[in-house]
Short mmCIF file of C-alpha atoms and ligand atoms in Angstrom, two decimals:
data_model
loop_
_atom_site.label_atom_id
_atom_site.label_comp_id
_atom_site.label_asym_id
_atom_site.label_seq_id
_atom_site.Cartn_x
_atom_site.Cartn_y
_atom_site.Cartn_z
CA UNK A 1 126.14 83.25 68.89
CA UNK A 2 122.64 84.48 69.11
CA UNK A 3 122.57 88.28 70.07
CA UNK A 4 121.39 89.64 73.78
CA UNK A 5 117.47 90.58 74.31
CA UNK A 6 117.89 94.25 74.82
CA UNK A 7 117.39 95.06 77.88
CA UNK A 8 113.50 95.98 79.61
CA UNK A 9 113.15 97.26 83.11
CA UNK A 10 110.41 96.43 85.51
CA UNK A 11 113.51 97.51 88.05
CA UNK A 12 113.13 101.94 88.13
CA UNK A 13 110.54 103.45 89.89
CA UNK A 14 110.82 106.38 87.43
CA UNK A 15 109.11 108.00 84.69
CA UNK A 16 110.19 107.07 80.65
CA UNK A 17 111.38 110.48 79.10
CA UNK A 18 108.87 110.45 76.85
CA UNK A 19 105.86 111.01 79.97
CA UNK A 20 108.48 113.97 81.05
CA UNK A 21 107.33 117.95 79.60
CA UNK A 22 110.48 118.82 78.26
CA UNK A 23 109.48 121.64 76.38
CA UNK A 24 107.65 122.94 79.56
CA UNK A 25 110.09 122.65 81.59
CA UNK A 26 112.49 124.45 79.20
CA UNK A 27 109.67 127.51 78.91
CA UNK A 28 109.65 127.33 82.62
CA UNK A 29 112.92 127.38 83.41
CA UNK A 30 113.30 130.89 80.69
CA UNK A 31 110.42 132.45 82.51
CA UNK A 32 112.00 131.87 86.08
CA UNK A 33 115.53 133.12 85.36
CA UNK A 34 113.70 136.29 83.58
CA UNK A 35 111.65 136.93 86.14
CA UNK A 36 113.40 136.46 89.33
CA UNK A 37 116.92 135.55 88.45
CA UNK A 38 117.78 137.40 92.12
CA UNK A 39 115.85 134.61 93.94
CA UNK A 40 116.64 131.87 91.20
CA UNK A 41 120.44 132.20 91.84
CA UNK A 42 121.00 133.48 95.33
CA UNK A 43 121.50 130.90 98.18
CA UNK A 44 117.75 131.21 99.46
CA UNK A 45 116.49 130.35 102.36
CA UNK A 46 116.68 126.77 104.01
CA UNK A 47 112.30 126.71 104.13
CA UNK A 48 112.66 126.63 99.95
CA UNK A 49 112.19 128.97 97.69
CA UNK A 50 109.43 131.26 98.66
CA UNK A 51 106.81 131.93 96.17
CA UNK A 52 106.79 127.85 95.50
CA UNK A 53 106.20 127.63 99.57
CA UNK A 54 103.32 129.69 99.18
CA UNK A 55 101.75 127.89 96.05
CA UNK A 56 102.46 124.42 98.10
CA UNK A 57 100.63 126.16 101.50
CA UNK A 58 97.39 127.28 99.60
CA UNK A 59 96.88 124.52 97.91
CA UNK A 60 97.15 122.34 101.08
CA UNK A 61 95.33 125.30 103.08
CA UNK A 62 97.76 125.45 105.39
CA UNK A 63 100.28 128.95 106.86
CA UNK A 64 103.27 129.11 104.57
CA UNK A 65 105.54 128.73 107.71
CA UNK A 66 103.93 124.94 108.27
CA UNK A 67 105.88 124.22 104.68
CA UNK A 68 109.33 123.23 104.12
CA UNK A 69 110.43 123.08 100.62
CA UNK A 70 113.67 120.44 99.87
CA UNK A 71 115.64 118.44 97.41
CA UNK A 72 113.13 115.81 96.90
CA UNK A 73 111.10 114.11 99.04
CA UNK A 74 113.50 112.06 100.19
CA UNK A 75 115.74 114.70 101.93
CA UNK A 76 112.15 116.05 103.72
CA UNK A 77 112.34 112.51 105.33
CA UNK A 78 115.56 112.26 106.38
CA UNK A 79 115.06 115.43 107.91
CA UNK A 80 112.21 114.33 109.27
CA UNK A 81 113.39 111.04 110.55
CA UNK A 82 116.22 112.76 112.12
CA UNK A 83 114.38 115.20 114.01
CA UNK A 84 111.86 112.71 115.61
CA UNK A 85 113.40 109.77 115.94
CA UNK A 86 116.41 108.42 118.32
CA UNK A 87 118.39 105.42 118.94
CA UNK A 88 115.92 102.29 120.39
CA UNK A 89 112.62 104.88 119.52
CA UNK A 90 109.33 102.31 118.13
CA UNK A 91 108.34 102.86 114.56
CA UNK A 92 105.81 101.18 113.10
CA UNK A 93 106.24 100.62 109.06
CA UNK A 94 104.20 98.88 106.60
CA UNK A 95 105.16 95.07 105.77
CA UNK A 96 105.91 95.77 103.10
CA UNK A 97 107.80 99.17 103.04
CA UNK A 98 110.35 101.55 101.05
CA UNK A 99 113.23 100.37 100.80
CA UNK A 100 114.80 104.13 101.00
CA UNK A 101 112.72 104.32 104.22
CA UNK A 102 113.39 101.50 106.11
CA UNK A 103 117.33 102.04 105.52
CA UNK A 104 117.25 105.45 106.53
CA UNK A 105 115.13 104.19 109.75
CA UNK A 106 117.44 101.39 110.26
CA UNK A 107 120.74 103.86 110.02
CA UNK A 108 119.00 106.12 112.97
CA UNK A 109 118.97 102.76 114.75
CA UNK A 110 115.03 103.13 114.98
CA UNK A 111 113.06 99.88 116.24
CA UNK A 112 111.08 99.02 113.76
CA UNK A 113 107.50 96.96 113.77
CA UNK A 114 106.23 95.97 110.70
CA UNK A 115 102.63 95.97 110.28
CA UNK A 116 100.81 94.19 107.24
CA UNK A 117 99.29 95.91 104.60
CA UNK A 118 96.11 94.82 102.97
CA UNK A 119 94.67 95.91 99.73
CA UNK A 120 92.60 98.62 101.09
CA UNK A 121 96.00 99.63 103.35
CA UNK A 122 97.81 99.21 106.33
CA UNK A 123 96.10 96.51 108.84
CA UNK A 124 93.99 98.82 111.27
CA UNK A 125 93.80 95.46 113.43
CA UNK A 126 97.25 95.01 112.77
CA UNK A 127 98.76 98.67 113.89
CA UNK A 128 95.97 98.24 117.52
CA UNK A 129 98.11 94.94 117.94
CA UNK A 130 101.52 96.64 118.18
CA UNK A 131 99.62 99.63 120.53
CA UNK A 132 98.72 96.75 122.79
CA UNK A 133 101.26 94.88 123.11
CA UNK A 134 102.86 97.53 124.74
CA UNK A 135 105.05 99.17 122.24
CA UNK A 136 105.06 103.20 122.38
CA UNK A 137 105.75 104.29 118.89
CA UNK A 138 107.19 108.29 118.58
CA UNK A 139 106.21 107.30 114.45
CA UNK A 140 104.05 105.12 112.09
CA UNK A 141 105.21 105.82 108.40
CA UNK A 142 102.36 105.59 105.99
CA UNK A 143 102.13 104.98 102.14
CA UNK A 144 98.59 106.24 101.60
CA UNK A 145 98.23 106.35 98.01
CA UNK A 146 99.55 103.84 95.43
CA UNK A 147 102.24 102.16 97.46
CA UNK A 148 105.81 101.44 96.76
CA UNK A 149 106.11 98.35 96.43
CA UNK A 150 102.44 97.31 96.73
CA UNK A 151 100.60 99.57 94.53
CA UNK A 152 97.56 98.96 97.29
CA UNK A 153 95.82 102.67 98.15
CA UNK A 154 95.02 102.75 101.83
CA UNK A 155 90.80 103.41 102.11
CA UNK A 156 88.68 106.54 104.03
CA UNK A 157 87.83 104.48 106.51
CA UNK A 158 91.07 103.53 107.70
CA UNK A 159 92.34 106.76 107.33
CA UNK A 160 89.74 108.36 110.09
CA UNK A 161 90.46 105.18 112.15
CA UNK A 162 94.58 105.51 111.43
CA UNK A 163 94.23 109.18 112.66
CA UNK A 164 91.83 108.82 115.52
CA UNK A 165 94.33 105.78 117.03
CA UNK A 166 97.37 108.49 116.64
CA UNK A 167 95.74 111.24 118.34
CA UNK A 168 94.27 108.34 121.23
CA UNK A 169 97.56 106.76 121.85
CA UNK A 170 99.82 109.61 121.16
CA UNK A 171 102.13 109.10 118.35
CA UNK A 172 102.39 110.63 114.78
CA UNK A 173 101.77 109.89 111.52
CA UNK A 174 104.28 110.13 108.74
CA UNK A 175 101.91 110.30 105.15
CA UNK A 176 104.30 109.75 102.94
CA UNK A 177 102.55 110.62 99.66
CA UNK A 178 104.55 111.21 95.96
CA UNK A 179 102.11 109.49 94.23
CA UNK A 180 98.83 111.04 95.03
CA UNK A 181 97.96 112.82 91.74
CA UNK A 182 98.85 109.45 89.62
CA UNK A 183 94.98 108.51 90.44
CA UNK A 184 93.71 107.07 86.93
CA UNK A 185 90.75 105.07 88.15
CA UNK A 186 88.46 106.28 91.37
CA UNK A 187 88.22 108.92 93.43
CA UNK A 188 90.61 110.77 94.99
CA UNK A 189 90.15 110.50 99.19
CA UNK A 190 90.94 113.03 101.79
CA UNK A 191 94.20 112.58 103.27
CA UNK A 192 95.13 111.58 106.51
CA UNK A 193 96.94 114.99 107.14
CA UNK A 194 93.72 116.98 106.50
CA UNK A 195 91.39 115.07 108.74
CA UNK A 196 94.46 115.65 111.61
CA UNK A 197 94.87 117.99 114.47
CA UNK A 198 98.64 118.29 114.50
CA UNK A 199 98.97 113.92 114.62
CA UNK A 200 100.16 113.83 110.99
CA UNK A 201 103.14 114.95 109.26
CA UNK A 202 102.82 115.21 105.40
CA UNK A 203 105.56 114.50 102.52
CA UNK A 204 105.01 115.15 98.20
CA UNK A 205 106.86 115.51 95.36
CA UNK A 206 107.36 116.63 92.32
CA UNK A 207 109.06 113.53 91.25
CA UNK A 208 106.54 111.82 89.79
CA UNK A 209 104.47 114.88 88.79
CA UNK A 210 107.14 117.05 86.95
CA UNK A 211 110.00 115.08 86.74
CA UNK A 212 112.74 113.02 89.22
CA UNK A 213 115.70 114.67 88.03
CA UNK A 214 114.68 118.28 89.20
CA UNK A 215 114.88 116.90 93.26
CA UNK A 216 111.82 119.17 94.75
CA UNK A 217 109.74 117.81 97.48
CA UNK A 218 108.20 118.82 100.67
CA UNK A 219 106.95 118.72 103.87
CA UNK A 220 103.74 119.86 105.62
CA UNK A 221 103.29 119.79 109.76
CA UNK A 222 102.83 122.02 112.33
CA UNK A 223 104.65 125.26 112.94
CA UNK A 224 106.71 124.16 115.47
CA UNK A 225 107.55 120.58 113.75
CA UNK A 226 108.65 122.47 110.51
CA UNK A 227 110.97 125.30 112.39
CA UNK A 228 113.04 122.37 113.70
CA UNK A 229 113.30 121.33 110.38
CA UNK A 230 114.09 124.44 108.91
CA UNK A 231 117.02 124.84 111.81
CA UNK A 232 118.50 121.54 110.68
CA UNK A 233 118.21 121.90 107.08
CA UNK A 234 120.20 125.52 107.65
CA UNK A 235 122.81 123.59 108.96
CA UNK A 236 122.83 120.75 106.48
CA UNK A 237 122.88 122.73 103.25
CA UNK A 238 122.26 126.70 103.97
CA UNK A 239 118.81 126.20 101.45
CA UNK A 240 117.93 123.68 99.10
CA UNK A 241 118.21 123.99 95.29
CA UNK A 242 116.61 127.61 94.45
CA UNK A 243 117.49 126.86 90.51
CA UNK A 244 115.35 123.63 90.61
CA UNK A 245 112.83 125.33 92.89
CA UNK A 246 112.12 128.26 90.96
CA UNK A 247 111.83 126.14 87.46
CA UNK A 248 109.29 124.35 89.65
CA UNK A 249 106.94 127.38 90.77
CA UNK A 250 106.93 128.76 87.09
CA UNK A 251 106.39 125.21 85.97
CA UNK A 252 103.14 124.86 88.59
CA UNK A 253 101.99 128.38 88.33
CA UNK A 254 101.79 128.04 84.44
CA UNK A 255 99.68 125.47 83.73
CA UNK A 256 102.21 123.06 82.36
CA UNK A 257 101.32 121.38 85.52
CA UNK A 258 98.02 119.72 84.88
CA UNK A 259 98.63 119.08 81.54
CA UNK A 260 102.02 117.25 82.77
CA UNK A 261 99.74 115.12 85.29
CA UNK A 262 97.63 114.12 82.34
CA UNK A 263 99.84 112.92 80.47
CA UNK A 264 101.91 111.02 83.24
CA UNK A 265 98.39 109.17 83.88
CA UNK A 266 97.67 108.55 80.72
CA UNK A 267 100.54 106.64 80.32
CA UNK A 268 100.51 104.46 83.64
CA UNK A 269 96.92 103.71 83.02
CA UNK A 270 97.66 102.24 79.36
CA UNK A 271 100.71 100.49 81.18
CA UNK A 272 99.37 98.87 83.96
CA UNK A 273 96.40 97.40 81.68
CA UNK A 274 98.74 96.12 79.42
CA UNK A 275 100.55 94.62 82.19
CA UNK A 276 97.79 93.25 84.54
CA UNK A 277 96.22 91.56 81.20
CA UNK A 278 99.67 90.27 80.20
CA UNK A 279 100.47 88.63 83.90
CA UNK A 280 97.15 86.81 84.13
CA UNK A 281 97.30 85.51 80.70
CA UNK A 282 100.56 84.59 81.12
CA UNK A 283 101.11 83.97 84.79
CA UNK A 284 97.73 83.19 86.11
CA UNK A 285 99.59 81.49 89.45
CA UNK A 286 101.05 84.87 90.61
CA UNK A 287 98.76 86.95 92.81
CA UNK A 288 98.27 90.64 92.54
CA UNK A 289 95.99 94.03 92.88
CA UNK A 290 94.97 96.21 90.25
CA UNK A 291 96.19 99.68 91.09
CA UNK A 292 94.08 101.96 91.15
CA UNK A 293 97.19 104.69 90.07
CA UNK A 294 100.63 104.95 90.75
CA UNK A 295 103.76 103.05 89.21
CA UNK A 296 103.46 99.69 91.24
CA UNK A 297 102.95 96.02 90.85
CA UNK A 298 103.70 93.99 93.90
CA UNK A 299 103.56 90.07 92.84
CA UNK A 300 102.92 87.05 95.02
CA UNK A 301 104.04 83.67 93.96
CA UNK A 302 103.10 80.38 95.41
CA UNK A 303 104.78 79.80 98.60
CA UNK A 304 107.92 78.18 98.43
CA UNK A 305 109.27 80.52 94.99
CA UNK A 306 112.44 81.48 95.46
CA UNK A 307 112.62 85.00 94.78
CA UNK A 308 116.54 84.99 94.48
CA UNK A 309 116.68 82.22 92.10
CA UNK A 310 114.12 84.18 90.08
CA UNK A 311 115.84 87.47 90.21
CA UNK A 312 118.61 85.66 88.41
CA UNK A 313 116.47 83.72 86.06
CA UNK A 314 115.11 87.33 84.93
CA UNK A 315 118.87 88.95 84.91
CA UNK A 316 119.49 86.13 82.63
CA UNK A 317 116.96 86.97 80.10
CA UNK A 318 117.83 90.33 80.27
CA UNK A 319 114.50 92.02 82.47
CA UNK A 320 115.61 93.67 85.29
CA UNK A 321 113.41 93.37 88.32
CA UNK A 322 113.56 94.12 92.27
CA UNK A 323 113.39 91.44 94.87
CA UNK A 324 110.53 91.47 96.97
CA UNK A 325 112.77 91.17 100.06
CA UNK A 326 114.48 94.46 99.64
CA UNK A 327 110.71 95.69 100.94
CA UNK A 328 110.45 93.56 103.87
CA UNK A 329 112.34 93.05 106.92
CA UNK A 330 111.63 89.04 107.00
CA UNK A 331 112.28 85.85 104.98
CA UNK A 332 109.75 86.37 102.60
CA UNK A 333 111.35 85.34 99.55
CA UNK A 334 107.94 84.85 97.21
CA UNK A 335 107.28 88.56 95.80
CA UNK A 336 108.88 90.71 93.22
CA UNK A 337 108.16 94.14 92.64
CA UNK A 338 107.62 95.49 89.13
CA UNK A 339 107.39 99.60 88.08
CA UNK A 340 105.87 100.13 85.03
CA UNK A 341 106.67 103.55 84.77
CA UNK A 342 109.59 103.44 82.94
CA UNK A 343 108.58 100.89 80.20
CA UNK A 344 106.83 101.60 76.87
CA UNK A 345 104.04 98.98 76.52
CA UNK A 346 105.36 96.49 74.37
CA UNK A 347 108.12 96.20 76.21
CA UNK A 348 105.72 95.33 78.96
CA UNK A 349 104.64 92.70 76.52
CA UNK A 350 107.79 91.29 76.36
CA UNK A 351 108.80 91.72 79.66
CA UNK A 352 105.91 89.55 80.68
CA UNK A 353 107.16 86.87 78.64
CA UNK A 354 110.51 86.38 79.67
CA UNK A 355 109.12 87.06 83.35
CA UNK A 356 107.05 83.54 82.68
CA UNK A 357 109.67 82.21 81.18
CA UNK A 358 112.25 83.00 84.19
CA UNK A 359 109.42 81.53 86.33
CA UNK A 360 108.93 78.25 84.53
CA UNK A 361 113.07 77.50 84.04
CA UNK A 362 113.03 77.45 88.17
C1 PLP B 401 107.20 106.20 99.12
C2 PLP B 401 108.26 107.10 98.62
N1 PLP B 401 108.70 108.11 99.39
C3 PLP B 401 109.65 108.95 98.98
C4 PLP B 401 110.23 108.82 97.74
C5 PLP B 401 111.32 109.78 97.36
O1 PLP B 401 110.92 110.60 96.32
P1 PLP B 401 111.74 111.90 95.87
O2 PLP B 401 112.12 111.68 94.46
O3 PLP B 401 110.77 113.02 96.04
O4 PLP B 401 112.93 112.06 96.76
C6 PLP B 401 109.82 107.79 96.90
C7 PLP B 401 110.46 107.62 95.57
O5 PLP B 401 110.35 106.67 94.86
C8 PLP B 401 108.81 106.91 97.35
O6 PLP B 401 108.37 105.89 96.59
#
């Protein structure tokens, strides 16, 4: 019986180990119990862990009490989403959209509008439609920078425009933003939350940055915006993770931080090359963007490919891959989504081949 390909995944957005700074994450975690084992292993306070709040505020020049520090990203949305948005309330998402995202929308019982995004970002056009047509959105929830799933990077332009339509009709922005150091080709644009007067709420993490499994993320908005936040998170978990949070702020504060960053886009460069050239050699059919950072491919096949059927084909040859339709609140059944953030690149190689291979069997 011939043996099983091992097995490659296009499936995780997450980092390989080998991008992760182990070693400065160990130094940082020995400098932050030594230093401030009192704050490392108390409870804390349900705004984070304070002298990482203050290191997130200044370098988003903003008052340390518009911060809210929490157990990844995700958590600052939920508490987000909860705060702002009721039963039958208008959200407009991007077509397509995090998964995570539109579930957790969904579960409030949110209606959602799906707007489509382009490879320069969200459909400006697209968004003025949904204004017009009478819908009164309390949120629109943006991927600015490297998307998940699309990989697209929304442009200046729309930005100003995306900002000046929220502050002329009245609803706010949710930049949701992990990715935005992972830029390894261009330059780096101002984000919507900067150009704002109180319109935009902001999300990052350190997922991407320092590593997943340490859960720190955050939230940026206005004073008000983040003490409602703060009052809920008290109640949900007394303070997030002070342990993680105080590896973190040694982590930041010394200097394994940039270094980290470096290395992280060193790698996803190399990786998407190797697997942009791969898919058009290989799979010159399927359509897709060079990203310009970030861990995302977001494939289009000719109409008519039956995304399920080629899920399996893949399972079957041992890649692991995500559907495009997990992203999209339609029928769509002609995308996948592949991260190549957690594969080494000849196992992009081979990946690749067994993706065209899946394709062709169908
Ligand atoms: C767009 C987006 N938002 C939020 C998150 C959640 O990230 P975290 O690990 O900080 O919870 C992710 C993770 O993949 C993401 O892609």
């Amino acid at each position: 019986m011939a043996a099983e390909p091992a097995p490659i995944s296009f499936a995780r957005g997450a980092p390989s180990l080998d991008i992760i700074d182990v070693e400065g994450l160990k130094s940082a975690a020995d400098r932050a119990f030594t230093d401030d084992p009192a704050g490392s292993f108390a409870y804390g306070t349900s705004v984070g862990y304070l002298p990482l709040r203050s290191w997130i505020a200044e370098r988003h020049g903003v008052a340390e009490n518009q911060v809210l520090v929490t157990n990844g990203s995700m958590q600052a949305d939920a508490f987000l989403f909860s705060t702002l948005v009721g039963a039958g309330d208008a959200v407009i998402v991007e077509r397509p959209s995090y998964d995570r995202t539109l579930g957790s929308l969904r579960s409030l019982g949110a209606d959602l509008h799906a707007v489509d995004i382009e490879p320069d970002g969200v459909s400006v056009d697209g968004v003025r439609a949904v204004l017009d047509s009478g819908v009164t959105p309390t949120l629109a929830h943006l991927i600015p920078n490297f998307h998940n799933p699309a990989g697209y990077s929304l442009s200046a332009d729309k930005r100003t425009q995306l900002v000046a339509l929220a502050r002329e009709r009245g609803f706010t922005i949710f930049e949701d933003d992990p990715y935005v150091e992972l830029r390894f080709t261009g330059d780096r644009l101002p984000t919507m939350f900067e150009q704002s007067d109180g319109e935009v709420v902001y999300a990052s993490s350190f997922s991407k940055t320092v590593c997943p499994g340490i859960r720190v993320g955050y939230l940026v908005g206005s004073t008000e915006l983040i003490g409602k936040v703060a009052a809920l998170a008290t109640s949900t978990y007394i303070s997030p993770s002070m342990v993680s949070q105080s590896i973190v702020n040694a982590f930041v504060r010394g200097g394994s931080y940039e270094t980290s960053i470096e290395t992280v886009k060193a790698a996803l460069a190399e990786r998407a090359r190797v697997l942009s050239e791969g898919l058009r050699a290989e799979l010159p059919e399927v359509e897709f963007v060079d990203p310009e950072g970030g861990y995302f491919l977001w494939l289009t096949f000719p109409e008519g490919t039956d995304g399920d059927a080629l899920f399996d084909a893949c399972a079957q040859r041992g890649l692991a891959v995500v559907k495009g339709s997990d992203f999209l609140l339609d029928d769509a059944r002609h995308h996948l989504r592949l991260a190549y953030s957690g594969v080494t690149t000849s196992q992009i190689s081979e990946g690749v081949t067994r993706l065209a291979e899946a394709y062709r069997s169908l």
